[in-house]
XYZ file of C-alpha atoms in Angstrom:
529
model
C -16.272 -20.556 13.429
C -18.212 -21.812 10.049
C -17.694 -22.375 6.356
C -19.347 -21.969 3.569
C -17.780 -25.089 1.495
C -17.579 -28.194 2.819
C -14.489 -30.427 3.619
C -14.248 -34.063 2.046
C -10.915 -35.108 3.745
C -9.462 -37.952 1.870
C -6.719 -38.778 4.992
C -7.134 -36.965 7.924
C -4.207 -35.836 9.636
C -5.620 -35.054 12.495
C -5.888 -39.259 13.271
C -2.948 -40.338 11.471
C -0.172 -42.109 13.458
C 2.566 -39.709 14.886
C 5.292 -39.544 13.206
C 9.053 -39.774 14.648
C 11.868 -38.134 14.691
C 13.334 -39.175 11.709
C 10.450 -39.559 9.694
C 9.704 -35.619 10.554
C 13.660 -34.949 9.371
C 13.235 -36.620 6.155
C 9.809 -35.065 5.060
C 11.127 -31.922 6.255
C 14.841 -32.030 4.427
C 13.196 -30.822 1.044
C 11.560 -28.357 3.042
C 14.148 -27.078 4.583
C 16.554 -26.799 1.007
C 13.571 -24.900 -0.352
C 13.825 -22.378 2.812
C 17.720 -22.136 2.018
C 17.342 -21.552 -1.510
C 14.394 -18.440 -0.659
C 16.698 -16.738 1.789
C 20.088 -17.643 -0.047
C 17.971 -15.878 -3.049
C 18.073 -12.747 -0.536
C 21.379 -12.356 1.195
C 23.809 -13.652 -1.825
C 23.530 -10.109 -3.770
C 23.585 -8.273 -0.066
C 27.425 -8.033 -0.869
C 27.571 -7.829 -4.319
C 25.188 -5.396 -5.102
C 27.448 -2.266 -5.052
C 29.399 -4.256 -8.056
C 26.102 -5.574 -9.367
C 24.617 -1.481 -9.069
C 27.848 -0.064 -10.603
C 28.027 -2.470 -13.652
C 24.251 -1.268 -14.518
C 25.252 2.057 -13.807
C 21.993 2.975 -10.996
C 21.683 4.488 -8.195
C 21.377 4.518 -4.345
C 16.974 4.056 -5.405
C 18.203 0.990 -7.857
C 20.294 -0.058 -4.758
C 17.018 0.239 -3.140
C 14.832 -0.851 -5.548
C 16.707 -4.617 -6.461
C 15.660 -5.669 -2.470
C 12.566 -4.122 -2.603
C 11.325 -5.673 -5.535
C 11.701 -9.288 -4.089
C 10.490 -8.114 -0.783
C 7.281 -6.120 -2.362
C 5.709 -9.399 -4.221
C 7.273 -11.899 -1.594
C 4.987 -9.727 0.531
C 2.424 -9.195 -1.341
C 1.987 -12.780 -2.183
C 2.181 -14.198 0.938
C -1.345 -14.097 2.214
C -2.106 -15.602 -1.240
C -0.233 -18.515 -1.149
C -1.535 -19.527 2.503
C -4.886 -19.025 1.232
C -4.066 -21.589 -1.514
C -2.381 -23.786 1.207
C -5.335 -24.459 3.248
C -7.709 -25.220 -0.170
C -5.199 -27.513 -2.027
C -2.009 -29.755 -2.206
C 0.684 -28.063 -0.012
C 3.488 -30.486 -1.438
C 2.420 -29.345 -5.135
C 2.493 -25.853 -4.165
C 5.536 -26.104 -2.404
C 6.776 -26.980 -5.980
C 5.347 -24.889 -8.031
C 6.936 -21.865 -6.185
C 9.849 -23.314 -6.113
C 9.503 -23.920 -10.237
C 8.590 -19.914 -9.895
C 11.885 -18.995 -8.089
C 13.977 -20.650 -10.832
C 12.237 -18.779 -13.776
C 13.081 -15.414 -12.193
C 16.623 -16.655 -11.139
C 17.333 -17.579 -14.903
C 15.762 -13.719 -15.989
C 17.938 -11.924 -13.238
C 21.476 -13.909 -14.001
C 20.507 -12.691 -17.770
C 19.611 -9.083 -17.183
C 20.943 -6.365 -19.538
C 19.786 -3.522 -17.436
C 18.702 -2.217 -14.301
C 15.158 -2.448 -14.931
C 15.241 -6.104 -16.320
C 16.851 -7.237 -13.334
C 13.986 -5.491 -11.227
C 11.402 -7.006 -13.192
C 13.334 -10.488 -12.721
C 14.085 -9.931 -8.748
C 9.620 -9.305 -8.458
C 9.223 -12.874 -10.662
C 12.009 -14.288 -7.721
C 9.908 -12.664 -5.470
C 6.607 -14.391 -5.934
C 8.558 -18.106 -5.422
C 10.236 -16.705 -2.406
C 6.491 -15.716 -0.924
C 5.519 -19.375 -1.573
C 8.479 -20.729 -0.202
C 8.669 -18.957 3.340
C 4.750 -19.498 3.928
C 4.728 -22.965 2.695
C 7.695 -24.550 5.380
C 5.952 -23.429 8.332
C 2.383 -24.157 6.874
C 3.633 -28.220 5.992
C 6.183 -28.328 9.400
C 2.662 -27.500 11.467
C 0.599 -29.886 9.539
C 3.316 -32.530 10.601
C 4.198 -31.726 13.939
C 2.222 -30.184 17.320
C 3.162 -27.575 18.456
C 4.832 -28.490 21.893
C 7.274 -31.000 19.209
C 7.412 -28.113 16.761
C 10.250 -25.400 18.840
C 12.839 -28.377 18.254
C 11.799 -28.319 14.837
C 11.858 -24.826 14.762
C 15.599 -24.710 15.528
C 16.135 -26.562 12.485
C 14.671 -24.162 10.322
C 16.752 -21.069 12.323
C 19.484 -22.878 11.236
C 18.804 -23.639 8.059
C 17.799 -19.774 7.538
C 21.196 -18.697 9.285
C 23.407 -21.168 7.472
C 21.619 -19.244 4.203
C 22.402 -15.955 5.954
C 25.874 -16.852 6.491
C 26.976 -18.552 2.796
C 24.741 -16.414 1.115
C 26.768 -13.147 1.652
C 30.366 -15.154 1.795
C 29.172 -16.592 -1.541
C 27.833 -13.378 -3.373
C 31.072 -12.231 -2.169
C 33.429 -14.566 -4.191
C 31.282 -14.626 -7.261
C 32.423 -10.918 -7.645
C 35.805 -11.343 -6.828
C 36.114 -13.870 -9.108
C 36.751 -12.255 -12.878
C 35.730 -15.479 -14.634
C 32.460 -16.026 -13.026
C 30.946 -12.189 -12.509
C 27.843 -11.244 -10.917
C 25.172 -13.209 -12.674
C 25.957 -15.838 -10.943
C 24.618 -14.399 -7.947
C 21.643 -15.484 -8.903
C 21.845 -18.181 -11.112
C 23.616 -20.314 -8.260
C 20.083 -20.776 -6.335
C 18.502 -22.835 -9.396
C 20.563 -25.758 -8.901
C 19.366 -25.928 -5.110
C 15.504 -25.326 -6.072
C 16.142 -28.182 -8.459
C 17.275 -30.512 -5.812
C 14.532 -29.421 -3.531
C 12.158 -30.334 -5.830
C 13.569 -33.534 -6.362
C 13.788 -34.210 -2.670
C 10.132 -33.118 -1.842
C 9.030 -35.853 -4.345
C 10.726 -38.363 -3.090
C 10.651 -37.663 0.713
C 7.545 -35.259 1.522
C 4.389 -37.167 1.799
C 1.280 -35.123 3.337
C -2.284 -36.086 3.615
C -4.759 -33.972 0.908
C -7.376 -32.595 1.521
C -9.872 -31.644 -0.782
C -12.207 -28.723 -0.598
C -15.486 -29.031 -3.077
C -16.563 -25.983 -4.450
C -13.654 -23.619 -3.483
C -13.443 -20.328 -5.084
C -10.161 -18.348 -4.569
C -11.505 -14.368 -3.236
C -9.309 -13.019 -6.033
C -10.863 -9.414 -5.664
C -9.821 -9.883 -2.172
C -6.501 -10.782 -3.685
C -6.004 -8.254 -5.746
C -7.124 -5.367 -3.446
C -4.637 -6.389 -1.414
C -1.506 -6.597 -3.517
C -2.527 -3.404 -5.317
C -3.186 -1.878 -1.511
C 0.779 -3.045 0.042
C 1.904 -2.616 -3.217
C 1.555 0.841 -4.065
C 2.376 2.164 -0.531
C 5.492 0.679 -0.735
C 6.480 1.950 -4.665
C 5.212 5.362 -2.868
C 7.904 5.066 0.008
C 10.758 3.856 -2.463
C 9.799 6.908 -4.679
C 9.715 9.594 -2.565
C 12.185 12.318 -2.167
C 13.544 10.773 -5.333
C 11.418 11.149 -8.074
C 8.652 13.334 -5.903
C 8.908 14.724 -2.611
C 7.268 14.028 0.235
C 4.480 16.398 0.595
C 3.334 16.493 -2.957
C 0.693 15.150 -5.323
C 2.004 12.591 -5.820
C 2.075 11.331 -2.294
C -1.410 12.433 -1.751
C -2.124 10.415 -4.684
C -0.180 7.370 -4.221
C -0.935 7.005 -0.080
C -4.521 7.811 -0.365
C -4.966 5.285 -3.073
C -3.017 2.721 -1.327
C -5.160 3.106 2.189
C -8.433 3.225 -0.207
C -7.381 -0.107 -1.696
C -6.867 -1.711 1.360
C -9.637 0.133 2.997
C -11.796 -1.801 -0.313
C -10.132 -4.925 0.927
C -10.688 -5.240 4.524
C -14.181 -4.618 3.175
C -14.117 -7.447 0.823
C -13.072 -9.793 3.087
C -15.361 -8.920 5.969
C -18.074 -10.371 3.051
C -16.235 -13.178 1.082
C -16.920 -16.976 2.171
C -13.449 -17.908 1.460
C -11.251 -14.846 2.316
C -7.240 -14.294 1.742
C -7.146 -12.802 5.099
C -9.835 -13.676 7.112
C -10.415 -10.967 9.880
C -12.047 -12.944 12.364
C -8.329 -14.815 13.337
C -7.979 -11.182 14.516
C -10.569 -11.821 17.090
C -7.617 -13.523 19.322
C -5.798 -11.534 20.700
C -2.662 -13.670 20.806
C -2.390 -13.368 16.750
C -2.831 -9.631 16.459
C -0.490 -8.585 18.485
C 2.037 -11.015 17.455
C 1.203 -9.780 13.771
C 2.281 -6.181 15.219
C 5.380 -7.709 16.449
C 6.538 -9.454 13.750
C 6.223 -5.987 11.418
C 8.631 -4.706 13.541
C 10.868 -7.827 13.809
C 11.082 -7.754 9.745
C 12.213 -3.911 9.923
C 15.241 -4.823 12.017
C 16.225 -8.001 10.122
C 16.216 -6.457 6.770
C 18.036 -3.470 8.459
C 21.127 -5.107 9.961
C 21.280 -7.508 6.757
C 21.361 -4.611 4.131
C 22.841 -1.811 5.699
C 25.395 -3.406 7.112
C 26.341 -4.539 4.136
C 27.096 -1.070 2.803
C 28.950 -0.203 5.465
C 31.183 -2.451 5.664
C 31.859 -1.736 1.992
C 31.782 1.790 2.062
C 32.287 2.706 5.415
C 35.207 0.549 6.286
C 36.123 -0.447 2.917
C 36.018 -4.073 3.196
C 35.770 -6.178 -0.347
C 32.520 -8.354 -0.470
C 34.088 -11.839 0.749
C 35.060 -9.324 3.852
C 31.424 -7.955 4.541
C 29.858 -11.302 4.254
C 32.570 -12.834 6.919
C 31.822 -9.569 8.972
C 28.331 -10.457 9.459
C 28.681 -14.068 11.118
C 28.336 -12.663 14.684
C 25.186 -11.809 13.949
C 24.349 -15.371 12.391
C 26.287 -16.804 14.903
C 23.459 -15.352 17.728
C 20.532 -16.316 15.805
C 21.716 -19.852 14.851
C 22.525 -20.317 18.586
C 19.303 -18.754 19.803
C 16.623 -20.496 17.180
C 18.255 -24.088 18.306
C 19.020 -23.828 22.007
C 15.187 -21.723 22.772
C 13.941 -24.230 20.422
C 14.550 -26.684 22.646
C 13.781 -25.027 25.900
C 10.121 -24.558 24.376
C 10.022 -28.265 23.172
C 11.078 -29.640 26.749
C 8.716 -27.024 28.758
C 6.477 -25.842 26.447
C 6.440 -22.519 27.648
C 7.852 -19.899 25.365
C 6.681 -16.381 26.252
C 9.368 -15.344 28.663
C 11.991 -16.395 25.562
C 10.036 -14.253 23.097
C 10.250 -11.226 25.690
C 13.854 -11.647 26.169
C 14.646 -11.700 22.822
C 12.459 -8.749 22.066
C 14.627 -6.867 24.771
C 18.136 -8.336 22.718
C 16.959 -7.146 19.806
C 16.254 -3.413 21.391
C 19.198 -3.247 22.991
C 21.251 -4.403 19.440
C 19.369 -2.212 17.383
C 20.202 1.032 20.523
C 24.162 -0.651 20.267
C 24.443 -0.399 16.445
C 22.669 3.125 16.570
C 26.339 4.192 17.981
C 28.664 3.068 15.444
C 30.203 5.530 13.175
C 33.366 4.871 10.533
C 35.651 4.607 13.027
C 34.420 2.481 15.349
C 36.207 -0.888 16.360
C 35.367 -3.871 14.428
C 35.166 -6.174 17.467
C 32.969 -4.259 19.563
C 30.812 -3.892 16.329
C 30.473 -7.569 16.292
C 29.666 -7.673 19.652
C 26.530 -5.516 18.767
C 25.377 -7.826 16.138
C 25.492 -10.777 18.365
C 23.287 -9.420 20.689
C 20.884 -7.746 17.448
C 21.314 -11.934 16.000
C 20.343 -13.325 19.654
C 17.120 -10.822 19.725
C 15.913 -12.599 16.368
C 16.785 -16.167 16.990
C 14.584 -16.036 19.800
C 11.534 -13.844 18.615
C 11.085 -14.797 15.143
C 9.898 -18.495 14.839
C 8.519 -18.586 17.587
C 5.775 -15.680 16.864
C 4.797 -17.819 14.119
C 4.148 -20.218 16.902
C 2.263 -18.940 19.449
C -0.176 -17.892 16.493
C -0.130 -21.382 15.175
C -1.040 -23.046 18.746
C -4.453 -21.002 19.253
C -5.756 -22.280 15.313
C -7.947 -24.796 13.787
C -5.734 -27.182 11.253
C -8.329 -25.591 8.653
C -6.876 -22.426 8.905
C -2.839 -22.893 9.518
C -2.029 -21.860 6.472
C -3.839 -18.624 6.702
C -2.535 -17.908 9.909
C 0.942 -18.241 9.104
C 1.472 -16.900 6.409
C -0.491 -13.741 8.085
C 2.676 -13.827 10.755
C 4.905 -13.662 7.514
C 2.835 -11.491 5.533
C 3.330 -8.740 8.137
C 7.325 -10.059 8.769
C 8.179 -9.775 4.918
C 5.534 -6.037 4.785
C 8.205 -4.668 7.704
C 11.076 -5.609 6.127
C 9.862 -4.480 2.388
C 8.715 -0.544 4.576
C 11.887 -0.840 6.135
C 13.918 -1.659 3.260
C 12.186 1.342 1.138
C 11.760 4.073 4.119
C 15.250 3.400 5.707
C 17.151 2.779 1.810
C 15.563 6.172 1.375
C 16.717 7.857 4.427
C 19.910 6.634 4.058
C 20.380 8.356 0.257
C 18.847 11.200 1.040
C 21.681 11.432 4.731
C 24.819 10.626 2.391
C 23.675 12.979 -0.367
C 23.073 15.721 2.188
C 26.997 14.608 4.247
C 28.800 14.286 1.289
C 28.285 17.697 -0.586
C 28.556 19.033 2.957
C 31.809 17.800 3.349
C 32.849 17.952 -0.397
C 32.307 21.917 -0.217
C 34.778 22.419 2.877
C 37.322 20.623 0.782
C 36.478 22.761 -1.654
C 35.640 20.286 -4.439
C 32.233 20.145 -6.442
C 29.727 18.346 -4.572
C 28.212 17.128 -7.986
C 31.023 14.113 -8.214
C 32.650 11.556 -6.378
C 29.645 10.549 -4.464
C 27.541 13.126 -3.608
C 25.616 12.674 -6.962
C 23.530 9.645 -5.356
C 25.374 6.878 -7.184
C 27.352 3.647 -5.047
C 30.334 5.245 -4.900
C 33.414 3.055 -5.399
C 35.847 4.153 -2.297
C 38.706 2.854 -3.354
C 38.609 4.832 -6.484
C 38.386 8.501 -4.267
C 41.309 10.235 -3.574
C 42.022 10.231 -0.255
C 40.309 13.758 1.527
C 37.583 12.684 -0.867
C 37.087 8.893 0.631
C 37.242 9.889 3.883
C 34.251 12.029 3.711
C 32.459 9.249 2.266
C 33.566 6.977 5.041
C 32.564 9.350 7.590
C 29.177 10.032 5.405
C 27.857 6.198 5.209
C 29.083 5.558 8.783
C 26.974 8.133 10.675
C 24.413 7.674 8.172
C 24.102 3.860 9.008
C 24.139 4.893 12.246
C 21.367 6.998 12.358
C 18.858 4.149 10.101
C 19.356 1.874 13.837
C 18.843 4.668 15.857
C 15.529 5.522 13.586
C 14.523 1.677 14.112
C 15.072 1.056 17.951
C 11.754 2.565 19.066
C 10.284 0.000 16.535
C 12.059 -2.801 17.734
C 11.070 -1.812 21.239
C 7.347 -1.377 19.930
C 7.675 -5.186 19.196
C 9.195 -5.804 22.925
C 5.826 -4.423 23.866
C 3.306 -5.748 21.686
C 4.988 -9.480 22.953
C 5.122 -8.647 26.782
C 1.252 -8.117 26.589
C 0.432 -11.472 24.661
C -1.079 -14.282 27.050
C 0.694 -17.222 27.515
C -1.123 -20.108 26.277
C 0.445 -23.866 27.227
C 1.686 -25.934 23.762
C -0.820 -28.383 22.695
C 0.345 -31.749 22.248
C -2.236 -32.435 19.350
C -2.112 -31.326 15.726
C -5.142 -29.426 15.816
C -7.457 -27.506 18.237
C -10.840 -29.791 17.497
C -10.602 -32.756 19.867
C -13.156 -33.678 22.326
C -16.289 -31.552 20.684
C -16.599 -30.033 24.354
C -13.305 -29.399 24.586
C -13.177 -27.454 20.903
C -15.068 -24.115 21.988
C -13.062 -23.771 25.056
C -9.994 -24.256 23.627
C -10.632 -21.361 20.579
C -12.565 -19.235 23.538
């Protein structure tokens, strides 16, 4: 591997003395708060969205876009953050991401309309992209892969804590009249400021300066443009224009053309945003494919189950948050327990295979629910899904980090995260469009049978307030959402199976005990094959 620039380390992390467990935890404290903030911004609105969209006068399309806007900018900027992490101070970049997040949160909290809110969520997503990518990068810069499983468990637990507390907090906020839904966005700002202060005090990383480096802005623009165009198409198709239409041809063709140009540019750039040489490694390629499909499962579970509990089962936002506990409990248990086992044994593939199996099984089982399925049974299926997520997400990143040098750490880590976010964004957009289409059709059919005009009471594309509907109409809406959400999981199940097949095809590489591949000169070549 060659580089067009000269690397002049101020202090080398490869020769630094190993950090003690206490030192690592102190350094991770601010990062984990930052991770908490990033996840909280996504989950705190999950149960509050029906109330928010109803207050601002949006419909199912707006519901999807409030989530998709954040996912889109998170996804599009993740590889850029990762590349910057290989070139500049990682601590400074994390703090910049926190500042961007606070600005986006304030904008969202003051949103006068749905368009403003979607734009503010896009700004939030830029900060979230930095936080989710950089946490993994900084961890890898401090902790050798063999020990990283233990600390990945802490990241998984933090992820789960934010996922638990977010829906609960969001539900409590909208259920508390003197607060209001705007605090769902403002509540993350104090945590972000706390993370900024803690990072300044506890995180001390060697800074690697590289002279004469130029960011590949053209490549970054092509990647962002291509991904954004395709995601926007998925969100708008079926609503603003037909799936088979001139609009589809233009947007899909334009998006694919931009991505093709991005590949061409990345192959020629001296400092590519996503170096194509990383994909010469079989495990890196398979891990990114698996992450893409795991992302679909992750966001399908968190976003659409909330709608199911509130609309199909008539639960309050707070209760809907409590009902997500089985999935989060499974995620916590799998993250912590599997992380410690991997640190102890140095073997990770068997646990990822188990996780992929549980992930697929959870999707299939949730595909059997309807508006009358016992809640305790749904809880078991959610726990299965959570166990699968906990055993796969962090370990897919670990498997890639184990095969790359420190100089490519940021780029490689963010690439896996990028594909997971991309899967989530595509999943929310495409599955949200499918859900809206099916609900509208099912409600219209059901209302016709009741002799009610299908242009009202949930068949108009808006988010219905089931508490205000008459008994027969309410039953039609509840059944429609129950059946449509279950169909979402059945559609997602084959994608989870593809993630499992990609994991099975991976080759297990023993986790190294050193921070970098480049130990003795002779061993370096063998390590990178």
